Coordinates of C-alpha atoms and ligand atoms in Angstrom, one line a residue:
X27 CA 67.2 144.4 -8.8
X28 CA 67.4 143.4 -12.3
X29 CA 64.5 142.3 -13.3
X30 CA 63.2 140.4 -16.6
X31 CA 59.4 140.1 -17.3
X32 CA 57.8 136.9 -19.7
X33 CA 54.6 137.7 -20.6
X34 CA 53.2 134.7 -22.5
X35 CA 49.0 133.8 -23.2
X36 CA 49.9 131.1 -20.7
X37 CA 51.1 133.0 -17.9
X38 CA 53.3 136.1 -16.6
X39 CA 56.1 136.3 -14.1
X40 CA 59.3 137.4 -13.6
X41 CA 62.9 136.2 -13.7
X42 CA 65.7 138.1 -11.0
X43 CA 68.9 138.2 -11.4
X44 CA 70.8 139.1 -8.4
X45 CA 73.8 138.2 -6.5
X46 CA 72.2 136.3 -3.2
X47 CA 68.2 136.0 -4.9
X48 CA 68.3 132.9 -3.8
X49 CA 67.7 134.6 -0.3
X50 CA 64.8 135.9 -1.3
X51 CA 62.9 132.6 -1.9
X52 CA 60.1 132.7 1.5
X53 CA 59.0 136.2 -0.3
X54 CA 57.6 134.5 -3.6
X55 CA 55.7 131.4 -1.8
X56 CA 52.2 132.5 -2.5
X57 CA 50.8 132.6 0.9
X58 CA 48.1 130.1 -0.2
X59 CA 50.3 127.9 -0.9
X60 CA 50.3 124.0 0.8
X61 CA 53.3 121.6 1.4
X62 CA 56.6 122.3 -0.8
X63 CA 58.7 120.0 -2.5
X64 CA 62.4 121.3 -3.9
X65 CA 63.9 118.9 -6.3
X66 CA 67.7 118.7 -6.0
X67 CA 70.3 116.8 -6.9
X68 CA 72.8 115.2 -3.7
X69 CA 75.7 117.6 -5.2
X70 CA 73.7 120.7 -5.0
X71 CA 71.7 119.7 -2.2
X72 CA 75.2 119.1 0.2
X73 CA 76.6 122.4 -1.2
X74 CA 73.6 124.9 -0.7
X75 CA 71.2 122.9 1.3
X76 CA 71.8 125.3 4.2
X77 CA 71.4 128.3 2.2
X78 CA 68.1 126.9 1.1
X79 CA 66.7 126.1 4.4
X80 CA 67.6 129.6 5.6
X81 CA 66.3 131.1 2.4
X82 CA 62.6 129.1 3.6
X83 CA 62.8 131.2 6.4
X84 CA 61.5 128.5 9.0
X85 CA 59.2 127.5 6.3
X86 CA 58.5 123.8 6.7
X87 CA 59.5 121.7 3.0
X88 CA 60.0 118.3 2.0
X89 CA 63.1 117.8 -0.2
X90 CA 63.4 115.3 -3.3
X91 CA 66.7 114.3 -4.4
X92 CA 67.6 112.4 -7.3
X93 CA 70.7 111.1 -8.8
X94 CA 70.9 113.3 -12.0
X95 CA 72.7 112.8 -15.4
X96 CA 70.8 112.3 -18.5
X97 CA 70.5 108.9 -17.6
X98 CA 68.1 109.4 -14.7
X99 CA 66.0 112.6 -16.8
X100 CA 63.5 110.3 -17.4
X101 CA 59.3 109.6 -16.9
X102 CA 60.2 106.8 -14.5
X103 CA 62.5 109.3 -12.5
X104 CA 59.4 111.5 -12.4
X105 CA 57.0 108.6 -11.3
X106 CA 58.9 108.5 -8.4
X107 CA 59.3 111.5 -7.6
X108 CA 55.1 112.0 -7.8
X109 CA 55.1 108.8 -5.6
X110 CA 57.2 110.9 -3.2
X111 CA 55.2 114.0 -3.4
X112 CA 52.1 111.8 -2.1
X113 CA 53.3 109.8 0.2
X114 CA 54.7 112.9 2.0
X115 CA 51.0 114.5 1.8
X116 CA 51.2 116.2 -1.3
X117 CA 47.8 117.6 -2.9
X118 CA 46.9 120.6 -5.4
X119 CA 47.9 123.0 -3.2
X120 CA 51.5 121.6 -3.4
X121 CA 54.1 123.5 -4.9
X122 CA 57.6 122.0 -6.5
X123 CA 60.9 124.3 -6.5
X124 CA 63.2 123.7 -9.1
X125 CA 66.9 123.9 -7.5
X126 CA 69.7 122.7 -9.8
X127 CA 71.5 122.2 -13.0
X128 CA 69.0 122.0 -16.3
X129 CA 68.1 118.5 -15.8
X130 CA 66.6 119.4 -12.4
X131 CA 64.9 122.3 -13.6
X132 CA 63.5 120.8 -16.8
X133 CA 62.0 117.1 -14.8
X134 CA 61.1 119.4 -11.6
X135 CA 59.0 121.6 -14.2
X136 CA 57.9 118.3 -15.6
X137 CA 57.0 116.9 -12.3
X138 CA 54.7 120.1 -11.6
X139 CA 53.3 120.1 -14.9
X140 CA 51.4 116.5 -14.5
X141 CA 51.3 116.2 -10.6
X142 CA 47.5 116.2 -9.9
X143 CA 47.4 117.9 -13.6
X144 CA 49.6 120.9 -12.8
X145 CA 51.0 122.5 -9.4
X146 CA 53.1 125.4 -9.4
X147 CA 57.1 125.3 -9.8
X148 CA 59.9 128.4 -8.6
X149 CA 62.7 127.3 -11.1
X150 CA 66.1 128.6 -9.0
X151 CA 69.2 127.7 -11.6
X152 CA 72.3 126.6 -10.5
X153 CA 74.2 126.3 -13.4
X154 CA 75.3 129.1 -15.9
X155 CA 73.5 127.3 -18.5
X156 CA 70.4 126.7 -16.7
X157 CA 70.6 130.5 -15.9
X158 CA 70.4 131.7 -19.4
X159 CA 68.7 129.2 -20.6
X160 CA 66.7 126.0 -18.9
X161 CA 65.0 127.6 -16.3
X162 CA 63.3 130.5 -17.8
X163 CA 60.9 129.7 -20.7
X164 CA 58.4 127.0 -19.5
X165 CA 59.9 124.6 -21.7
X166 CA 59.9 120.9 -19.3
X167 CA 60.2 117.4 -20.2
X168 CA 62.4 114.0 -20.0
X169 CA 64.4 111.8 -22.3
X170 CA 63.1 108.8 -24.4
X171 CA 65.6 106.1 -24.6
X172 CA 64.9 106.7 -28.8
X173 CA 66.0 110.5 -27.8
X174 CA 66.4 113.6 -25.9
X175 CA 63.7 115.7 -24.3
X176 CA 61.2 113.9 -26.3
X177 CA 58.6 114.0 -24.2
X178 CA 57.6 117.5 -22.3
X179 CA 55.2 120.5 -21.5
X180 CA 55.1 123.9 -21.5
X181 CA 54.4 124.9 -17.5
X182 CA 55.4 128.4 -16.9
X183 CA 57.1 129.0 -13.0
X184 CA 55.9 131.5 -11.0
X185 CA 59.1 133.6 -10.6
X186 CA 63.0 132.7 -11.7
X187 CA 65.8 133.5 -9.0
X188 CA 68.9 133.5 -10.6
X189 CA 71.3 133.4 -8.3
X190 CA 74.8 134.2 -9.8
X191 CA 76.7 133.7 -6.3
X192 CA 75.5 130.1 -7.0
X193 CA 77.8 129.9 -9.4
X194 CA 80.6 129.7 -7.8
X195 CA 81.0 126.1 -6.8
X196 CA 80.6 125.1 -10.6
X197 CA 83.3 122.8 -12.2
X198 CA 84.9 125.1 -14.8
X199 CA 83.8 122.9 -17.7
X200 CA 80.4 123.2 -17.0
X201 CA 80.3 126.6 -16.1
X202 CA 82.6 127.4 -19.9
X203 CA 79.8 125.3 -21.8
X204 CA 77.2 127.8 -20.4
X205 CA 79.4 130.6 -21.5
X206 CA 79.2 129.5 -25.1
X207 CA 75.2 129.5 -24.4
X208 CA 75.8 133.6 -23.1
X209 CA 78.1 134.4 -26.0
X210 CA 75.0 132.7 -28.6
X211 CA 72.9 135.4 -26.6
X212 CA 75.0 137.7 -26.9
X213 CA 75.7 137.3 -31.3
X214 CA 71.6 136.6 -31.6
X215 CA 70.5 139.9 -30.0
X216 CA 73.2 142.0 -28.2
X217 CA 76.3 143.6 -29.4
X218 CA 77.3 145.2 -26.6
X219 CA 77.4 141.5 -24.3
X220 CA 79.0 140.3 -27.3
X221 CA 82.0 143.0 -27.1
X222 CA 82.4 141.8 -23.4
X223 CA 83.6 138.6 -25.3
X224 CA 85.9 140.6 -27.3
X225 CA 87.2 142.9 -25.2
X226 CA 87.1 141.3 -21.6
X227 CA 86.8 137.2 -22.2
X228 CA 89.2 136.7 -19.2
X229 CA 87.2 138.6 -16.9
X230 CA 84.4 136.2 -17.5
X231 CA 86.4 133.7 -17.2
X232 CA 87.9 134.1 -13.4
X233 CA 84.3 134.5 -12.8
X234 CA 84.5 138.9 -11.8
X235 CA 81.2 139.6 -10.4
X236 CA 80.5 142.6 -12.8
X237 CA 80.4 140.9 -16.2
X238 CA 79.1 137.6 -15.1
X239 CA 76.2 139.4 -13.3
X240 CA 76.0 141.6 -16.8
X241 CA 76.4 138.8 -19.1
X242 CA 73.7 136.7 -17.4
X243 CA 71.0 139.4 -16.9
X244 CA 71.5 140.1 -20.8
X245 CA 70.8 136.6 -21.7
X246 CA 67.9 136.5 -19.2
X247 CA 66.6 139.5 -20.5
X248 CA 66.9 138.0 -24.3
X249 CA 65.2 135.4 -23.1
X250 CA 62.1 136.3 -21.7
X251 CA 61.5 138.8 -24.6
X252 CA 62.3 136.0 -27.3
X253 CA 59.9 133.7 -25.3
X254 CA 57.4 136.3 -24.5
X255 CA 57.3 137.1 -28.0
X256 CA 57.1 133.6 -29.4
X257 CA 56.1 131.3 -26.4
X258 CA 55.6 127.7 -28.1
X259 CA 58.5 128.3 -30.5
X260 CA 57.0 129.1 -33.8
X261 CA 58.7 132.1 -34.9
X262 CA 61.4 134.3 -32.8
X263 CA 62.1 131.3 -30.2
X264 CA 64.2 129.9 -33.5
X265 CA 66.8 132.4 -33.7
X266 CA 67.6 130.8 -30.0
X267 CA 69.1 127.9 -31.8
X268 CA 71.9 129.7 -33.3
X269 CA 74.7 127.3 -33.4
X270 CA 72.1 124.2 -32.3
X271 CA 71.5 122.6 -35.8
X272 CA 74.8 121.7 -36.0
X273 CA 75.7 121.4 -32.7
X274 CA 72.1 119.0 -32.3
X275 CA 74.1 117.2 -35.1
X276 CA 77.4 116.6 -32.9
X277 CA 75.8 115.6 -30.0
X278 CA 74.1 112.7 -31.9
X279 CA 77.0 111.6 -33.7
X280 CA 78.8 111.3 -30.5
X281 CA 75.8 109.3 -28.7
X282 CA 76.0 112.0 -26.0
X283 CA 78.9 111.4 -24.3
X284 CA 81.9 113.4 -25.7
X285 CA 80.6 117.0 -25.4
X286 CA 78.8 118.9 -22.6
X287 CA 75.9 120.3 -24.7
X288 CA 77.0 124.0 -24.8
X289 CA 80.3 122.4 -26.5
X290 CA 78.5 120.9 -29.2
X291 CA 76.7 124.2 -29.3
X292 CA 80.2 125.7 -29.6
X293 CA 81.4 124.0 -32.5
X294 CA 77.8 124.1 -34.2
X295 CA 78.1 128.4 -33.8
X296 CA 81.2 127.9 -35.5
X297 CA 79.7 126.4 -38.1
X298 CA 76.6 128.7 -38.5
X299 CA 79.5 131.3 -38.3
X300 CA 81.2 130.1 -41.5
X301 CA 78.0 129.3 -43.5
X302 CA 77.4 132.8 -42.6
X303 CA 79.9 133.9 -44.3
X304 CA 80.2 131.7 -47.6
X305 CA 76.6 132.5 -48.2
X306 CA 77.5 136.4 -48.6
X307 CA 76.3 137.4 -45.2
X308 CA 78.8 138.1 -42.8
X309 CA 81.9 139.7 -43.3
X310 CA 85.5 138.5 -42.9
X311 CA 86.1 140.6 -40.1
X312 CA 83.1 139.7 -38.3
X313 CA 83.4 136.3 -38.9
X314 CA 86.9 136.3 -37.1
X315 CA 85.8 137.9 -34.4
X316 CA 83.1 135.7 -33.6
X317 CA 85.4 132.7 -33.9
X318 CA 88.2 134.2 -31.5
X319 CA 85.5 135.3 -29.2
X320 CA 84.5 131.3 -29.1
X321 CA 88.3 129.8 -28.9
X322 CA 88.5 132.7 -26.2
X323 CA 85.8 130.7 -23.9
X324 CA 88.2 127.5 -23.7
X325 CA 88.8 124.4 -25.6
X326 CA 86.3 122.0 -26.8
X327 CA 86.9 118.4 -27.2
X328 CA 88.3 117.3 -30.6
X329 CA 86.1 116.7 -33.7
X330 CA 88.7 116.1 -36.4
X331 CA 87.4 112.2 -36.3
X332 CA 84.0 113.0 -37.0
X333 CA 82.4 112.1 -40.6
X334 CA 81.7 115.2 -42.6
X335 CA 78.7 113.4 -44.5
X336 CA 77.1 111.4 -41.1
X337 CA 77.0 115.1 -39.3
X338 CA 75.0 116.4 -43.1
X339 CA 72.8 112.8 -43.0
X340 CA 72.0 113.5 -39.2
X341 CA 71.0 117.3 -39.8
X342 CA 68.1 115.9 -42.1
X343 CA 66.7 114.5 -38.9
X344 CA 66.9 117.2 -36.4
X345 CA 63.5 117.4 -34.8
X346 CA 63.5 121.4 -35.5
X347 CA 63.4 120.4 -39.3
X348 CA 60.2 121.7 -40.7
X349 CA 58.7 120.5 -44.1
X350 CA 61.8 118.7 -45.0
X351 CA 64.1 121.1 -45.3
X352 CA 67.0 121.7 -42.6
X353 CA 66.9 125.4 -41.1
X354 CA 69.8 127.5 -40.1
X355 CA 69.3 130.4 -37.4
X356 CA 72.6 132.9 -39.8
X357 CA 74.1 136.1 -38.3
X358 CA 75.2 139.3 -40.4
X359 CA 76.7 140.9 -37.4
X360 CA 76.1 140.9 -33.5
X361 CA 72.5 141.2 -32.9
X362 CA 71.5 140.5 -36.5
X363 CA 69.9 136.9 -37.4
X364 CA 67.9 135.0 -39.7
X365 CA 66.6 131.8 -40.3
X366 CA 67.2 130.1 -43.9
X367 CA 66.2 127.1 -45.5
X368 CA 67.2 125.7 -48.9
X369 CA 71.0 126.4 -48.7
X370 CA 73.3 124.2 -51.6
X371 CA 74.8 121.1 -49.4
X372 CA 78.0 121.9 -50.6
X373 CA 78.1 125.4 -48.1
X374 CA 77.0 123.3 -45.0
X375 CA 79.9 120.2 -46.1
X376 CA 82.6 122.8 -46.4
X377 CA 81.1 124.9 -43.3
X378 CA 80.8 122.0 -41.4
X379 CA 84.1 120.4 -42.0
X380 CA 85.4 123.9 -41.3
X381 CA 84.3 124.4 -37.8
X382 CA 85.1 120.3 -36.8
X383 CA 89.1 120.6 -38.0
Ligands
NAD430 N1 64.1 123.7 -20.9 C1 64.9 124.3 -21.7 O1 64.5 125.3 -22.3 C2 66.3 123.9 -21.8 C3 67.2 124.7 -22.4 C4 68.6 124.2 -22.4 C5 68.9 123.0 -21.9 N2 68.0 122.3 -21.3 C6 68.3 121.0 -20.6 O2 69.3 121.2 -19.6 C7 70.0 120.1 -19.4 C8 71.5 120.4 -19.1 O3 71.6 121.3 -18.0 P1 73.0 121.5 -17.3 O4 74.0 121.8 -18.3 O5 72.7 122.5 -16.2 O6 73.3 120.1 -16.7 P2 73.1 119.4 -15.3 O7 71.7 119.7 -14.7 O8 73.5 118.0 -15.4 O9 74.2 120.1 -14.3 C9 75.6 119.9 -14.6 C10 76.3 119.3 -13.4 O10 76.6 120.4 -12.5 C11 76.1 120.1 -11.2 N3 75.8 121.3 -10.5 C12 74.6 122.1 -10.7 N4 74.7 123.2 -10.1 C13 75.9 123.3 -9.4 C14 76.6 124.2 -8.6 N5 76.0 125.4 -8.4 N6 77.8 123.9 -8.1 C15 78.4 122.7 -8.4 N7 77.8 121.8 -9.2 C16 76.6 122.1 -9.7 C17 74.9 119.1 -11.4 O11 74.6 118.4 -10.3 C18 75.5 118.3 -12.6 O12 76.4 117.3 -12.1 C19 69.8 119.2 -20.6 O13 69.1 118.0 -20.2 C20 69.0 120.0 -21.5 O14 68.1 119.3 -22.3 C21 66.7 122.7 -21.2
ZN431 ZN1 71.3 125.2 -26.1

């Protein structure tokens, strides 16, 4: 079974990814362990609820639903669910399980990180992106109404089951945003998921269970080691916003609502891509191929309409901006990346308005 350690100063465990984990859930509920609480959402909870309940073994377990959108990822969302968790007998021995998209994963973290001042959480993904990306790394919070994911902890889980059968029942926008997330794996750290992209983007799309199972343990695996080596994001975690400064950029402009995040993040890679290249980095050639290999993924929603200089303005405020300056995460080849500060605005305007036509 495919297995990805993190080994962080905080904590160590392990993320599997296998077809039908999600069975193997009574097996990691230390024994010691007191009532459990999965967090869901109605959606995943009518699809997979059985599943879950015969994955628990004739465990006994208290579920917590909640509407989800990015609406409902907030504190007061996760008041409620504490006042749940206590009111069903909850105490320090409790444990939360983590079973949906990356909102649920990221406020069910949340939820475990404060509860009683920490309890332990199982993060089990359901969405591609929350595969590769939400639910390993410790990284929890909820949204602000002044902005996203603005306030948070780090609370490592106790094991990841990624489940890629779980996959199956995902709308095929969501599951092509999380793609682009794979493929931004894949150009960070791994040429040969990238050249799945190349060579085979159709057989990612119908879903075959060879490369999706391939292309999600490869971004699992880049994860953990990226987070191991860099838990709180100081150093290596950056080169895991390739594409994100812009994209970050796009989703603001566009209050939220017109892209799926790993769309913004498509058209931000694009950008990156092209900045890339202008600065000398990344040849031609290259370059193309990491552009087909996004169009290949699907269509994002237009951004022809979008102003050039309010995407520059909002990259000055990206929260990952350090001392001023904005960063880019650059690529000169699959697996090849560095982050640069101090480029001429005139390569980001022309990239940018590149990668929105
Ligand atoms: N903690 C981190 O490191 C990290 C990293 C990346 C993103 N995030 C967060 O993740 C969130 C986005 O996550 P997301 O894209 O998974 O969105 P999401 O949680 O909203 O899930 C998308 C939709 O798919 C539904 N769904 C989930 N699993 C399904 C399944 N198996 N079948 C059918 N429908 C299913 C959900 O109910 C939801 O309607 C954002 O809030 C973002 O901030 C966190
Ligand atoms: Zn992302």
């Amino acid at each position: 079974m495919p297995t990805f350690p993190v080994r962080t100063p905080s904590a160590s465990y392990d993320a599997i990814v296998e077809r039908g984990a999600l069975a193997q859930l009574k097996a990691h509920i230390p024994p010691r362990a007191g009532r459990v609480f999965a967090v869901s959402t109605p959606d995943v909870w009518q699809l997979y609820r059985e599943r879950f309940t015969a994955a628990m073994g004739g465990r006994e377990f208290d579920v917590i639903e909640f509407a989800g959108g990015e609406e409902r990822k907030r504190m007061s969302e996760v008041e409620v669910m504490a006042e749940a968790m206590l009111a069903r007998g909850a105490d320090r021995s409790s444990l939360v399980i983590g079973f949906g998209g990356g909102i649920t994963t990221d406020l069910a973290g949340f939820l475990a990180a404060i509860f009683m001042r920490g309890v332990p959480v199982i993060q089990i993904p359901t969405t591609l992106l929350a595969q590769v990306d939400a639910g390993v790394g410790g990284k929890t919070g909820a949204n602000l109404v002044s902005g996203k994911n603005l306030i948070g902890a780090f609370h490592q889980p106790l094991v990841v089951l990624t489940d890629p059968d779980l996959l199956a029942t995902l709308p095929a926008r969501e599951y092509v945003a999380g793609l682009f997330e794979v493929l931004k794996s894949g150009i960070i750290r791994s040429p040969e998921l990238f050249r799945v992209f190349v060579e085979r983007p159709a057989s990612l799309l119908r879903r075959e269970a060879a490369p999706l199972e391939f292309a999600i343990a490869e971004s699992v695996r880049i994860k953990c080691e990226v987070v191991s080596a860099d838990e709180k994001e100081g150093g290596l975690r950056r080169i895991l916003n390739f594409g994100h400064t812009v994209g970050h950029a796009i989703e603001a402009e566009t209050a939220y609502k017109r892209y799926l995040h790993g769309e913004a993040v498509a058209l931000g890679m694009k950008a990156a891509i092209h900045i890339s290249h202008l600065t000398g980095r990344l040849p031609a050639d290259l370059a193309a191929d990491m552009l087909t290999a996004i169009d290949a993924c699907g269509a994002v929603p237009s951004a022809a309409d979008l102003s050039v200089a309010n995407l520059c303005a909002r990259l000055a405020q990206d929260k990952k901006t350090l001392q001023g300056s904005v960063h880019f995460v650059l690529t000169s080849g699959p697996g090849e990346t560095e982050v640069v500060s101090g480029l001429p605005l005139e390569v980001v305007r022309e990239a940018v308005a590149t990668a929105i036509q």
